[in-house]
mmCIF file of C-alpha atoms in Angstrom:
data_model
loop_
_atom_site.group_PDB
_atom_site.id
_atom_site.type_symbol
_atom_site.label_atom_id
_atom_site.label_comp_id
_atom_site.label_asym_id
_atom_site.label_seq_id
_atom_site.Cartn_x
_atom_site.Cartn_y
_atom_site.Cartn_z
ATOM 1 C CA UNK A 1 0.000 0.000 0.000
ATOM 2 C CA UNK A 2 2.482 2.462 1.369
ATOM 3 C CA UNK A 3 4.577 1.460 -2.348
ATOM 4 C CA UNK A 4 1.707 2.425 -4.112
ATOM 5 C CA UNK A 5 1.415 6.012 -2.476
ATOM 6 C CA UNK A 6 5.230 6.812 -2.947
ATOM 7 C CA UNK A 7 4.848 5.677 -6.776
ATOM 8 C CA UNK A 8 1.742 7.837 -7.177
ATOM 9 C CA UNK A 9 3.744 10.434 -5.132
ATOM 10 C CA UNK A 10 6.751 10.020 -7.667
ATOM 11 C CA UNK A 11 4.644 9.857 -10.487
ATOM 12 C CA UNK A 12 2.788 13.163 -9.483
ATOM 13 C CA UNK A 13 6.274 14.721 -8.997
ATOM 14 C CA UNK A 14 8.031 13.647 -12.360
ATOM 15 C CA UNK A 15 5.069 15.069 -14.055
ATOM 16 C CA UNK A 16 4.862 18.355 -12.230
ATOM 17 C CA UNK A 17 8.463 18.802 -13.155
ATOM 18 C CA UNK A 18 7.312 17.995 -16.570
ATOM 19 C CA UNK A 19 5.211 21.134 -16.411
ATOM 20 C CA UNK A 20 7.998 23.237 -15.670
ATOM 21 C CA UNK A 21 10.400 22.376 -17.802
ATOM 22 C CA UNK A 22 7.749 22.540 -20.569
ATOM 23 C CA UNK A 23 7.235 26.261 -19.393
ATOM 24 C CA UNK A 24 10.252 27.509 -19.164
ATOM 25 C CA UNK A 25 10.425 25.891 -22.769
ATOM 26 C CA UNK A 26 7.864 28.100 -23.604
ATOM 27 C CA UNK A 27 9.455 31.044 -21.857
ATOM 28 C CA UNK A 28 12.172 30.475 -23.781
ATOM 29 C CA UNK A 29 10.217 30.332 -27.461
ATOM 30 C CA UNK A 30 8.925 33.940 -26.517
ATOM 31 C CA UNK A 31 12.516 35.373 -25.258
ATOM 32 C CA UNK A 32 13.771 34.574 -28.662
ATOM 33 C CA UNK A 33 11.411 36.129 -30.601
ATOM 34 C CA UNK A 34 11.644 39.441 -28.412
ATOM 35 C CA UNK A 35 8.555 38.779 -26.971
ATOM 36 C CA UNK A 36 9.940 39.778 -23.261
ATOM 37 C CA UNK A 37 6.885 40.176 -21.322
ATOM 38 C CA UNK A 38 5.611 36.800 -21.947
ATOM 39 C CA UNK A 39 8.527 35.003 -21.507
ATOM 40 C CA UNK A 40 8.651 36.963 -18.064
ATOM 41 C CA UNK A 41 5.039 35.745 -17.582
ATOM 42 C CA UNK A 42 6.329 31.968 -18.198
ATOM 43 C CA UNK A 43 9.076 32.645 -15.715
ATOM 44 C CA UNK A 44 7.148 33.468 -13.038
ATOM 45 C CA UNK A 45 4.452 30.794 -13.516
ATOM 46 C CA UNK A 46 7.130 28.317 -13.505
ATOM 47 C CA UNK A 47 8.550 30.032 -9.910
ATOM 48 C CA UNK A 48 4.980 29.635 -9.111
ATOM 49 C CA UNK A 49 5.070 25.855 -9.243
ATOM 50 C CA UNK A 50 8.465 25.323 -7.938
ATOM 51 C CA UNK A 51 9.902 28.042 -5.883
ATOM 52 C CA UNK A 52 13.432 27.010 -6.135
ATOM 53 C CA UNK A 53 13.285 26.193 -10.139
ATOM 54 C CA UNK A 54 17.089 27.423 -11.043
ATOM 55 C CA UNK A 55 16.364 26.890 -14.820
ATOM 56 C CA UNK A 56 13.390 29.229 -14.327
ATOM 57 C CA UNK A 57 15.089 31.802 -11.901
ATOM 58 C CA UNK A 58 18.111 31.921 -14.280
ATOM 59 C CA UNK A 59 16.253 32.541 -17.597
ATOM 60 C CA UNK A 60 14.308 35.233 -15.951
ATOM 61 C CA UNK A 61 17.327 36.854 -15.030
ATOM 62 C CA UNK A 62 18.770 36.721 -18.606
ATOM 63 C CA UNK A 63 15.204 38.145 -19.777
ATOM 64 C CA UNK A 64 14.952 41.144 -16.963
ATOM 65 C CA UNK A 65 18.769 41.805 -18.257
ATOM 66 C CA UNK A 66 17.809 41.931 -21.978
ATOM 67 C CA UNK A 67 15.419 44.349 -21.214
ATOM 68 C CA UNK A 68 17.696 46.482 -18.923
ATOM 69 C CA UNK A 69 15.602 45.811 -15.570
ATOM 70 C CA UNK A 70 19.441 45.633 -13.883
ATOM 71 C CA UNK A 71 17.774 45.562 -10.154
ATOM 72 C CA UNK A 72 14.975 42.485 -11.424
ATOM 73 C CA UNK A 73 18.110 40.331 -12.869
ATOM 74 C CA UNK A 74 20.259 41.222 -10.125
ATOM 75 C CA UNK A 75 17.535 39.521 -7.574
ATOM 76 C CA UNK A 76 17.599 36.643 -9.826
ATOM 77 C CA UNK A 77 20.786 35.924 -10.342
ATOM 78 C CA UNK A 78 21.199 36.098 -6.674
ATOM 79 C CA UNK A 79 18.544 33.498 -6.322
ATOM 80 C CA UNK A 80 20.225 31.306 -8.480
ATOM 81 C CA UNK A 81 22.975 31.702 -6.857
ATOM 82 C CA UNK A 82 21.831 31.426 -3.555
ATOM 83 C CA UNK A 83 20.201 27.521 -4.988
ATOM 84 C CA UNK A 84 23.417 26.433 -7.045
ATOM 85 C CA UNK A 85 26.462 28.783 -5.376
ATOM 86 C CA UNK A 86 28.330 27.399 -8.255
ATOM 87 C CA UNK A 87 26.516 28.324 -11.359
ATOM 88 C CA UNK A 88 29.348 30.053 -13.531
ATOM 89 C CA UNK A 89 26.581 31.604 -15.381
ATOM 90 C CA UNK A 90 24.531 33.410 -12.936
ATOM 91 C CA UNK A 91 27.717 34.654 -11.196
ATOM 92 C CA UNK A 92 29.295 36.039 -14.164
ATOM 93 C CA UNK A 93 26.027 38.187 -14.740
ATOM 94 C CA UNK A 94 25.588 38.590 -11.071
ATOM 95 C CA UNK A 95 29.211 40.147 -11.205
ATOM 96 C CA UNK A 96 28.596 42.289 -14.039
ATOM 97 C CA UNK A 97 25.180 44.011 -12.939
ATOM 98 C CA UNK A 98 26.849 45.198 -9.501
ATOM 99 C CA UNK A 99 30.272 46.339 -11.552
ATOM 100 C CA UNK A 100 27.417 48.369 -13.620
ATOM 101 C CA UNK B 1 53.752 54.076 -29.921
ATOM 102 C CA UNK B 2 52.633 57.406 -27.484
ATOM 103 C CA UNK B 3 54.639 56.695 -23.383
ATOM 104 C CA UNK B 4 52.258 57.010 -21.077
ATOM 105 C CA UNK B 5 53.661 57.663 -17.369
ATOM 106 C CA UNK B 6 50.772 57.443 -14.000
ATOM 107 C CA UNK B 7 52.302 58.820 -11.106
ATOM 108 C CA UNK B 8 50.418 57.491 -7.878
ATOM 109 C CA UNK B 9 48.695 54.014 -8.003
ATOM 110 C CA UNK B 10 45.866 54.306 -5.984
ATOM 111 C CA UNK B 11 42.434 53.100 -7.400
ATOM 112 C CA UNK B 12 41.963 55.573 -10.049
ATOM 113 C CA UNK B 13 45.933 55.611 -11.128
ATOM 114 C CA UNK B 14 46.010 52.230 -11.163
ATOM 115 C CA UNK B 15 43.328 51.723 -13.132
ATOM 116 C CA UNK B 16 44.275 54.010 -15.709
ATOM 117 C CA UNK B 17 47.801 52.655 -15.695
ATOM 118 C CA UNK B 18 46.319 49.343 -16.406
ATOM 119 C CA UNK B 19 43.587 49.812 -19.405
ATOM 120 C CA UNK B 20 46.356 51.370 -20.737
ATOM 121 C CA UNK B 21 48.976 48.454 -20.583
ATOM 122 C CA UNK B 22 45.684 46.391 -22.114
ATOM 123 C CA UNK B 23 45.528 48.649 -24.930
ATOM 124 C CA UNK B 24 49.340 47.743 -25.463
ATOM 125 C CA UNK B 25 50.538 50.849 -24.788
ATOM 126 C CA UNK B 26 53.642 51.714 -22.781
ATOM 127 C CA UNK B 27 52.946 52.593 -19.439
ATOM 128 C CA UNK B 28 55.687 53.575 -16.923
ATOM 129 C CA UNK B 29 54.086 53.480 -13.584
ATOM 130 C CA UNK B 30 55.378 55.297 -10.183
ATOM 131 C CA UNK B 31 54.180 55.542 -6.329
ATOM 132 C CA UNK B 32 56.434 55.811 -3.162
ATOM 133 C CA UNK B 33 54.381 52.456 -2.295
ATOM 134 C CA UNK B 34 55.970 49.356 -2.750
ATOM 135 C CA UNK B 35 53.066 47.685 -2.245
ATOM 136 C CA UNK B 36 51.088 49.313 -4.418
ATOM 137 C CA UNK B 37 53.969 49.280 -7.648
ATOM 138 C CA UNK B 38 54.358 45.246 -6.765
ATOM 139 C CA UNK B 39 50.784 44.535 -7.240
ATOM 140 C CA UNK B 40 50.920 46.324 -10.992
ATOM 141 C CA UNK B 41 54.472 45.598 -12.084
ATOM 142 C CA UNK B 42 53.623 42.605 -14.276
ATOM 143 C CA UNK B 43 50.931 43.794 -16.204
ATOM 144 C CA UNK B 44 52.526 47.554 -17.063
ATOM 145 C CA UNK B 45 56.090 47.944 -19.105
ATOM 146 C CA UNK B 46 57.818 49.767 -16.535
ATOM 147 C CA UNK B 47 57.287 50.273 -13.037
ATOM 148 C CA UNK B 48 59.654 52.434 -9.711
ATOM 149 C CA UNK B 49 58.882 52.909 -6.874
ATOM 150 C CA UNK B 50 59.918 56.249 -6.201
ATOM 151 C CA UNK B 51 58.599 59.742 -3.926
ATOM 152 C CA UNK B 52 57.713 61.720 -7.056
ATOM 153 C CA UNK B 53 57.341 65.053 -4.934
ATOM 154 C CA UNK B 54 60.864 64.820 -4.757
ATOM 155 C CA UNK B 55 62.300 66.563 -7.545
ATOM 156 C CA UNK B 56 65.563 65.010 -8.049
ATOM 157 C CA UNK B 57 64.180 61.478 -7.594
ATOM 158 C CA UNK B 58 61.727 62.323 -10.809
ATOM 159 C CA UNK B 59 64.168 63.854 -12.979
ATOM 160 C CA UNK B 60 66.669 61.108 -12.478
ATOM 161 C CA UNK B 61 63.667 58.578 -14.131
ATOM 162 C CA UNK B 62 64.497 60.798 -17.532
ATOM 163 C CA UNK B 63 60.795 61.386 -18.407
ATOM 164 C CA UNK B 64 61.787 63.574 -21.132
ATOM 165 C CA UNK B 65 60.353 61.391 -23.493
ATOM 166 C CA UNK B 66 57.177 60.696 -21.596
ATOM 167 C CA UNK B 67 54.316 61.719 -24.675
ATOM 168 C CA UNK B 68 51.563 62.034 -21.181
ATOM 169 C CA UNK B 69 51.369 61.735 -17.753
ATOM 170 C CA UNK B 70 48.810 61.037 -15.340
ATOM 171 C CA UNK B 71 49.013 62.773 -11.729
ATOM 172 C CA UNK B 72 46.841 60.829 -9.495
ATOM 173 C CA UNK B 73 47.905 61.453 -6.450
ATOM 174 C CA UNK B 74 44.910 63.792 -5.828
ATOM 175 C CA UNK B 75 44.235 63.290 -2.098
ATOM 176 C CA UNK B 76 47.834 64.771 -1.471
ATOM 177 C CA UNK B 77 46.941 68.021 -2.771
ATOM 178 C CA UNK B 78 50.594 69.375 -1.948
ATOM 179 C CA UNK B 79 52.781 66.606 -3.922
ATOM 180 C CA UNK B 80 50.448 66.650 -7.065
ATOM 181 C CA UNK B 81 50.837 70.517 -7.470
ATOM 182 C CA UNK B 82 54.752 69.797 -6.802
ATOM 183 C CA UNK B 83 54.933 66.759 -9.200
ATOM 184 C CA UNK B 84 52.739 68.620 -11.874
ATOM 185 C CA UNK B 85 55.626 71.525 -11.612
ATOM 186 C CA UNK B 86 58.488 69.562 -11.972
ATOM 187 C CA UNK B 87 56.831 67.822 -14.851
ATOM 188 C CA UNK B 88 56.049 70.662 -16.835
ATOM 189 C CA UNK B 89 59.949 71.858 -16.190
ATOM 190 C CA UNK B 90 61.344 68.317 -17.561
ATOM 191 C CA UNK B 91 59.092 69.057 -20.854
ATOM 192 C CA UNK B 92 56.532 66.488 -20.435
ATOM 193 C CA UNK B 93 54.507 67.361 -23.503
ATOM 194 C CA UNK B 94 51.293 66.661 -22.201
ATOM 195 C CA UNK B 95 49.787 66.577 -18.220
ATOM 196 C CA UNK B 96 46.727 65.303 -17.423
ATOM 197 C CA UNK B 97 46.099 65.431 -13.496
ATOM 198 C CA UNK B 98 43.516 64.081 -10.848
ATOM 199 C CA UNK B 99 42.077 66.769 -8.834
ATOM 200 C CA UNK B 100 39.845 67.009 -5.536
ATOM 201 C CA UNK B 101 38.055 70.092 -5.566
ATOM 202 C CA UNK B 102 37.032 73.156 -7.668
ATOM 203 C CA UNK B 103 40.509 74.894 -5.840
ATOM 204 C CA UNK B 104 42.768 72.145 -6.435
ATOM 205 C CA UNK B 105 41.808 71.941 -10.274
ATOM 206 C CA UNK B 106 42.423 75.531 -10.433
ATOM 207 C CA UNK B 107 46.155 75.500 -9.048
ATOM 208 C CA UNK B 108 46.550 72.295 -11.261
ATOM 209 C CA UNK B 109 45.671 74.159 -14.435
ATOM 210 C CA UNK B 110 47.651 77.438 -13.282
ATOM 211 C CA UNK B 111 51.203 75.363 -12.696
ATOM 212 C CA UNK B 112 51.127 73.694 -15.751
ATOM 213 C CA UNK B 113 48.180 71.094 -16.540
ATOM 214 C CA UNK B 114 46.900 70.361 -19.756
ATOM 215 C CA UNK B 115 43.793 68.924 -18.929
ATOM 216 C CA UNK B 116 41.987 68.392 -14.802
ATOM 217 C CA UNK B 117 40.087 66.042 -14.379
ATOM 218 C CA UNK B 118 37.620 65.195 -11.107
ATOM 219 C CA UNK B 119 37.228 61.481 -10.966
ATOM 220 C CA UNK B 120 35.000 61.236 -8.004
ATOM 221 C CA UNK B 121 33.209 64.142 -9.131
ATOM 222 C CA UNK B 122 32.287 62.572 -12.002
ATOM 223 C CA UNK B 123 30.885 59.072 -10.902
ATOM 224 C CA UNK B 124 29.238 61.144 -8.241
ATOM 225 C CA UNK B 125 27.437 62.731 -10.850
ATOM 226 C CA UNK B 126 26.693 59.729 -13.059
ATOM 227 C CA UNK B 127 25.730 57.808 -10.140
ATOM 228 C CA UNK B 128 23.407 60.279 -9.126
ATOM 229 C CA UNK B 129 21.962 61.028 -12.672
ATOM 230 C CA UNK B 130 21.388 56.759 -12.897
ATOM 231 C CA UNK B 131 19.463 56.818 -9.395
ATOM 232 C CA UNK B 132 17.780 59.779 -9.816
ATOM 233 C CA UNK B 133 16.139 58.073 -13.449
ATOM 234 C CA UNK B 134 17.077 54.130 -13.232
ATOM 235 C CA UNK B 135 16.610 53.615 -17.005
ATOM 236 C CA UNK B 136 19.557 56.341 -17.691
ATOM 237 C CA UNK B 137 22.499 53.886 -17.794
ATOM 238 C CA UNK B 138 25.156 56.055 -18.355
ATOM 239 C CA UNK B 139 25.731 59.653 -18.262
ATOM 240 C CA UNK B 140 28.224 61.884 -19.506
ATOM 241 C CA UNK B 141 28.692 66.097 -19.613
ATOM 242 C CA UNK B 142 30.776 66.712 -22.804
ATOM 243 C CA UNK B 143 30.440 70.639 -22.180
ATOM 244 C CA UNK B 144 28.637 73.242 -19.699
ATOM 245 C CA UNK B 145 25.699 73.465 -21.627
ATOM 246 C CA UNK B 146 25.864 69.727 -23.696
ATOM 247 C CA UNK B 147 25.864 65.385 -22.644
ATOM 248 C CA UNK B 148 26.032 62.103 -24.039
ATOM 249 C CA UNK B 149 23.258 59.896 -22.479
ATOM 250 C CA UNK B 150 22.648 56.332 -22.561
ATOM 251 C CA UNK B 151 19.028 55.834 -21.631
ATOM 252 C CA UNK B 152 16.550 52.448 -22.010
ATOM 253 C CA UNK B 153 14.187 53.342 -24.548
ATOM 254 C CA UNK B 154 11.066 54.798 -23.800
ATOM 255 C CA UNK B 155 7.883 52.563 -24.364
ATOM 256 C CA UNK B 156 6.574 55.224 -26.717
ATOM 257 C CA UNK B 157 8.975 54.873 -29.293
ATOM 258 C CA UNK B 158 9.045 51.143 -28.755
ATOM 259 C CA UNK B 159 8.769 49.293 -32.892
ATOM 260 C CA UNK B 160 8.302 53.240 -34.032
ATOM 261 C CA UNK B 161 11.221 54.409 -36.397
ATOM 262 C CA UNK B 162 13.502 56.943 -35.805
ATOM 263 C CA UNK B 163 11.933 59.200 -38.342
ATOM 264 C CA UNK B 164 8.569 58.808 -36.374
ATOM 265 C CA UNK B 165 10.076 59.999 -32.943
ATOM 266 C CA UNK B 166 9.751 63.445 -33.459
ATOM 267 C CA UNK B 167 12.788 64.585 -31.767
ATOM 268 C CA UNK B 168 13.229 67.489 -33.786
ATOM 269 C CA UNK B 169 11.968 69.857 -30.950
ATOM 270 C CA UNK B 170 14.360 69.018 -28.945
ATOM 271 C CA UNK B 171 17.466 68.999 -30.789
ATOM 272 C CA UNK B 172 18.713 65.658 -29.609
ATOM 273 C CA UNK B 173 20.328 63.204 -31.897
ATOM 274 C CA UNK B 174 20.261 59.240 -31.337
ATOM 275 C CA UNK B 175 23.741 58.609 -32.598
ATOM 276 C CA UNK B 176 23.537 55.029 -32.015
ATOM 277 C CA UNK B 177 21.630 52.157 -30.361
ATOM 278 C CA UNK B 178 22.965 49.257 -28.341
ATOM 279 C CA UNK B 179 20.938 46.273 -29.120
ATOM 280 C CA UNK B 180 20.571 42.727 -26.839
ATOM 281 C CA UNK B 181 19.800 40.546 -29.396
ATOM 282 C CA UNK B 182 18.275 36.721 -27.641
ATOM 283 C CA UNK B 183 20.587 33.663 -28.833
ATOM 284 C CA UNK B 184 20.866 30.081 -27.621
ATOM 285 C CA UNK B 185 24.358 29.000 -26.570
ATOM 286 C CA UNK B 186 26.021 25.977 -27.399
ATOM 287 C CA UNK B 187 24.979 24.394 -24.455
ATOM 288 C CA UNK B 188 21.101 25.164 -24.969
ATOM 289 C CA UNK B 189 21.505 28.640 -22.493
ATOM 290 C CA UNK B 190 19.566 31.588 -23.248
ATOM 291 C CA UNK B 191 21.745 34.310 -23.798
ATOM 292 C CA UNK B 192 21.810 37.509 -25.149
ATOM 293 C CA UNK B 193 24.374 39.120 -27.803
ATOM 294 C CA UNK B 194 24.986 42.953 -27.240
ATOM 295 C CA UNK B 195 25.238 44.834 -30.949
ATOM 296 C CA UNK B 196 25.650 48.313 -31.411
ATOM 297 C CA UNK B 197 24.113 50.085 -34.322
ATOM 298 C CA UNK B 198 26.191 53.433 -34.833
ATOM 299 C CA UNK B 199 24.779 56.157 -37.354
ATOM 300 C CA UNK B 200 21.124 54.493 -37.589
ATOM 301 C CA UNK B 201 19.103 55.729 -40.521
ATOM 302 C CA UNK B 202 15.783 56.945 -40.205
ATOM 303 C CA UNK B 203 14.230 53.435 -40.937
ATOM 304 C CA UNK B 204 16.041 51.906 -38.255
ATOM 305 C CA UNK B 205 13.098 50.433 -35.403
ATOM 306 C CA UNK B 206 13.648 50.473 -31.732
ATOM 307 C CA UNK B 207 12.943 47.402 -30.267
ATOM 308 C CA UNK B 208 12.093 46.986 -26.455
ATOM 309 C CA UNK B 209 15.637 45.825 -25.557
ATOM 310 C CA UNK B 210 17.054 48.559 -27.247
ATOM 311 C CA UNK B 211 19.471 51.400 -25.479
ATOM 312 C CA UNK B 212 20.027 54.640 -27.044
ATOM 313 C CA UNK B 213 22.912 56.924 -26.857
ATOM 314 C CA UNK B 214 21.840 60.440 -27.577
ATOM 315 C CA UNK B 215 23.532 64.098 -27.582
ATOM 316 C CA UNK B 216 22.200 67.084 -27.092
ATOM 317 C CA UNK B 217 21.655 69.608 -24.600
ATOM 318 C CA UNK B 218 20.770 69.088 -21.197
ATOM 319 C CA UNK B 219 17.243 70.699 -21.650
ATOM 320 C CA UNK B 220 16.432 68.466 -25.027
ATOM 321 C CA UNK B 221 17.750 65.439 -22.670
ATOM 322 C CA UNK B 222 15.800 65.957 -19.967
ATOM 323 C CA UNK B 223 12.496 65.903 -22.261
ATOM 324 C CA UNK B 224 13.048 62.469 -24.035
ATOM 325 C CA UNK B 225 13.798 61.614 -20.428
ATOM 326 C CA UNK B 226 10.520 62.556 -19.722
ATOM 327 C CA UNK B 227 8.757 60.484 -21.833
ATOM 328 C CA UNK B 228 7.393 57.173 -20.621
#
């Protein structure tokens, strides 16, 4: 019984992470066709789900940066790198937007 | 190739001293702080450690053929008006020093300087100008009455043309736009790539990422500023 819960349980979670992915996908689609604001949009519905969603925090970031919102990409840089210390990425544009 | 000499390594001097050295040019730098000429020595042509106030000290490092030097030793208002002297009596051909305040820029130009210039002054300003308006990203004064802006575009003229902004009024000029154009790396990253479009014709669009450097005069500014 209690292995059928934690497979539902699994199941439920691979598929929510699913959802996700496929929006930040979709976030993504917009960003490169200059469509900003609803790539934002994506972003944030995908934080919505999953509070600590890296992929999601990071391509906001890139997004709020494209646009010039320097204190929005700043925050979520620093959320990415307060998830994933490491992440190259994030702290190279982290580094850049306080230099600026 | 021009010699370059920055007396004083302190954060602004050694700065300079080192964009310089980047930009392959010859850079001879001084301070009476070993410290401070250790931590640049590698990366500049020349370096001494040397007082520079002292005048036989700076003539002995035969900066006769020195094309321009920097003064940065601003804070010590005494040695830079000293150094700036005995400069202009070796035959530097040009001097180019860091000043404090209003005063100090004054003397600096009176003993000999070719050009003053007020580094803190400066960011002050541009820091103020970005704070004060967060979508002005840089900010420059090119005379007392003219500057050099770099300022988010508006939403207004967002997918308009030049030609359609109307900017005739007030005399400013768009005299290029910095563009973050959305690629994919390599790796599957989203990513932007910064392009600069200089001299854009009147069919040119502005695009919601776009950043435009304008000149004009502070009054023409300060209305494109004001529109949202």
């Amino acid at each position: 019984m209690n292995g059928d819960n934690s497979q539902g349980l699994e199941k439920k979670q691979a598929q929510r992470k699913k959802d996700i992915d496929t929006i930040i996908e979709v976030g993504k689609f917009y960003f490169l066709n200059q469509k900003f604001d609803e790539a934002i949009a994506e972003y944030k519905k995908a934080i919505a789900l999953d509070s600590k969603s890296i992929d999601a925090y990071y391509n906001l970031g890139i997004t709020l940066e494209a646009i010039s919102d320097q204190d929005g990409a700043r925050d979520a840089f620093a959320k990415v790198l307060e998830l994933d210390p490491a992440n190259k990425g994030a702290q190279e544009h982290y580094d850049r937007l306080v230099e600026d | 190739m021009r010699q370059f000499a920055v007396i004083g390594l302190g954060q602004f001097g050694s700065s300079v001293a080192l964009a310089l050295a980047e930009k392959g040019c010859d850079v001879l730098a001084i301070d009476s702080d070993q410290d401070r000429v250790d931590e640049i020595s590698e990366q500049v042509s020349q370096s001494v450690t040397v007082d520079a106030a002292d005048e036989k000290a700076l003539k002995s490092l035969g900066m006769k053929d020195i094309d321009v030097a920097i003064v940065s030793t601003g804070e010590d208002i005494e040695a830079s008006i000293s150094i700036v002297l005995i400069l202009k009596e070796i035959g530097v051909k040009e001097i180019i020093a860091k000043a404090v305040t209003p005063i100090h820029g004054t003397i600096l130009k009176k003993v000999g300087a070719d050009r003053v210039v007020f580094p803190e002054r400066d960011m002050g300003e541009r820091i103020a100008e970005s704070l004060a308006s967060p979508n002005v990203m840089d900010y420059s004064e090119i005379s007392d009455t003219h500057s050099i802006v770099e300022l988010v575009a508006p939403k207004k003229f967002w997918t308009k043309q030049l030609s359609d902004l109307k900017l005739e009024d007030t005399k400013v000029s768009i005299v290029a736009i910095k563009r973050k154009v959305p690629v994919i790396t390599a790796e599957g990253e989203t990513e932007f790539r910064e392009e600069i479009n200089i001299k854009p014709s009147p069919e040119d669009k502005i695009n919601r990422s776009d950043i435009l450097i304008m000149i004009g005069s502070f009054e023409g500014i300060q209305k494109v500023r004001g529109i949202q």
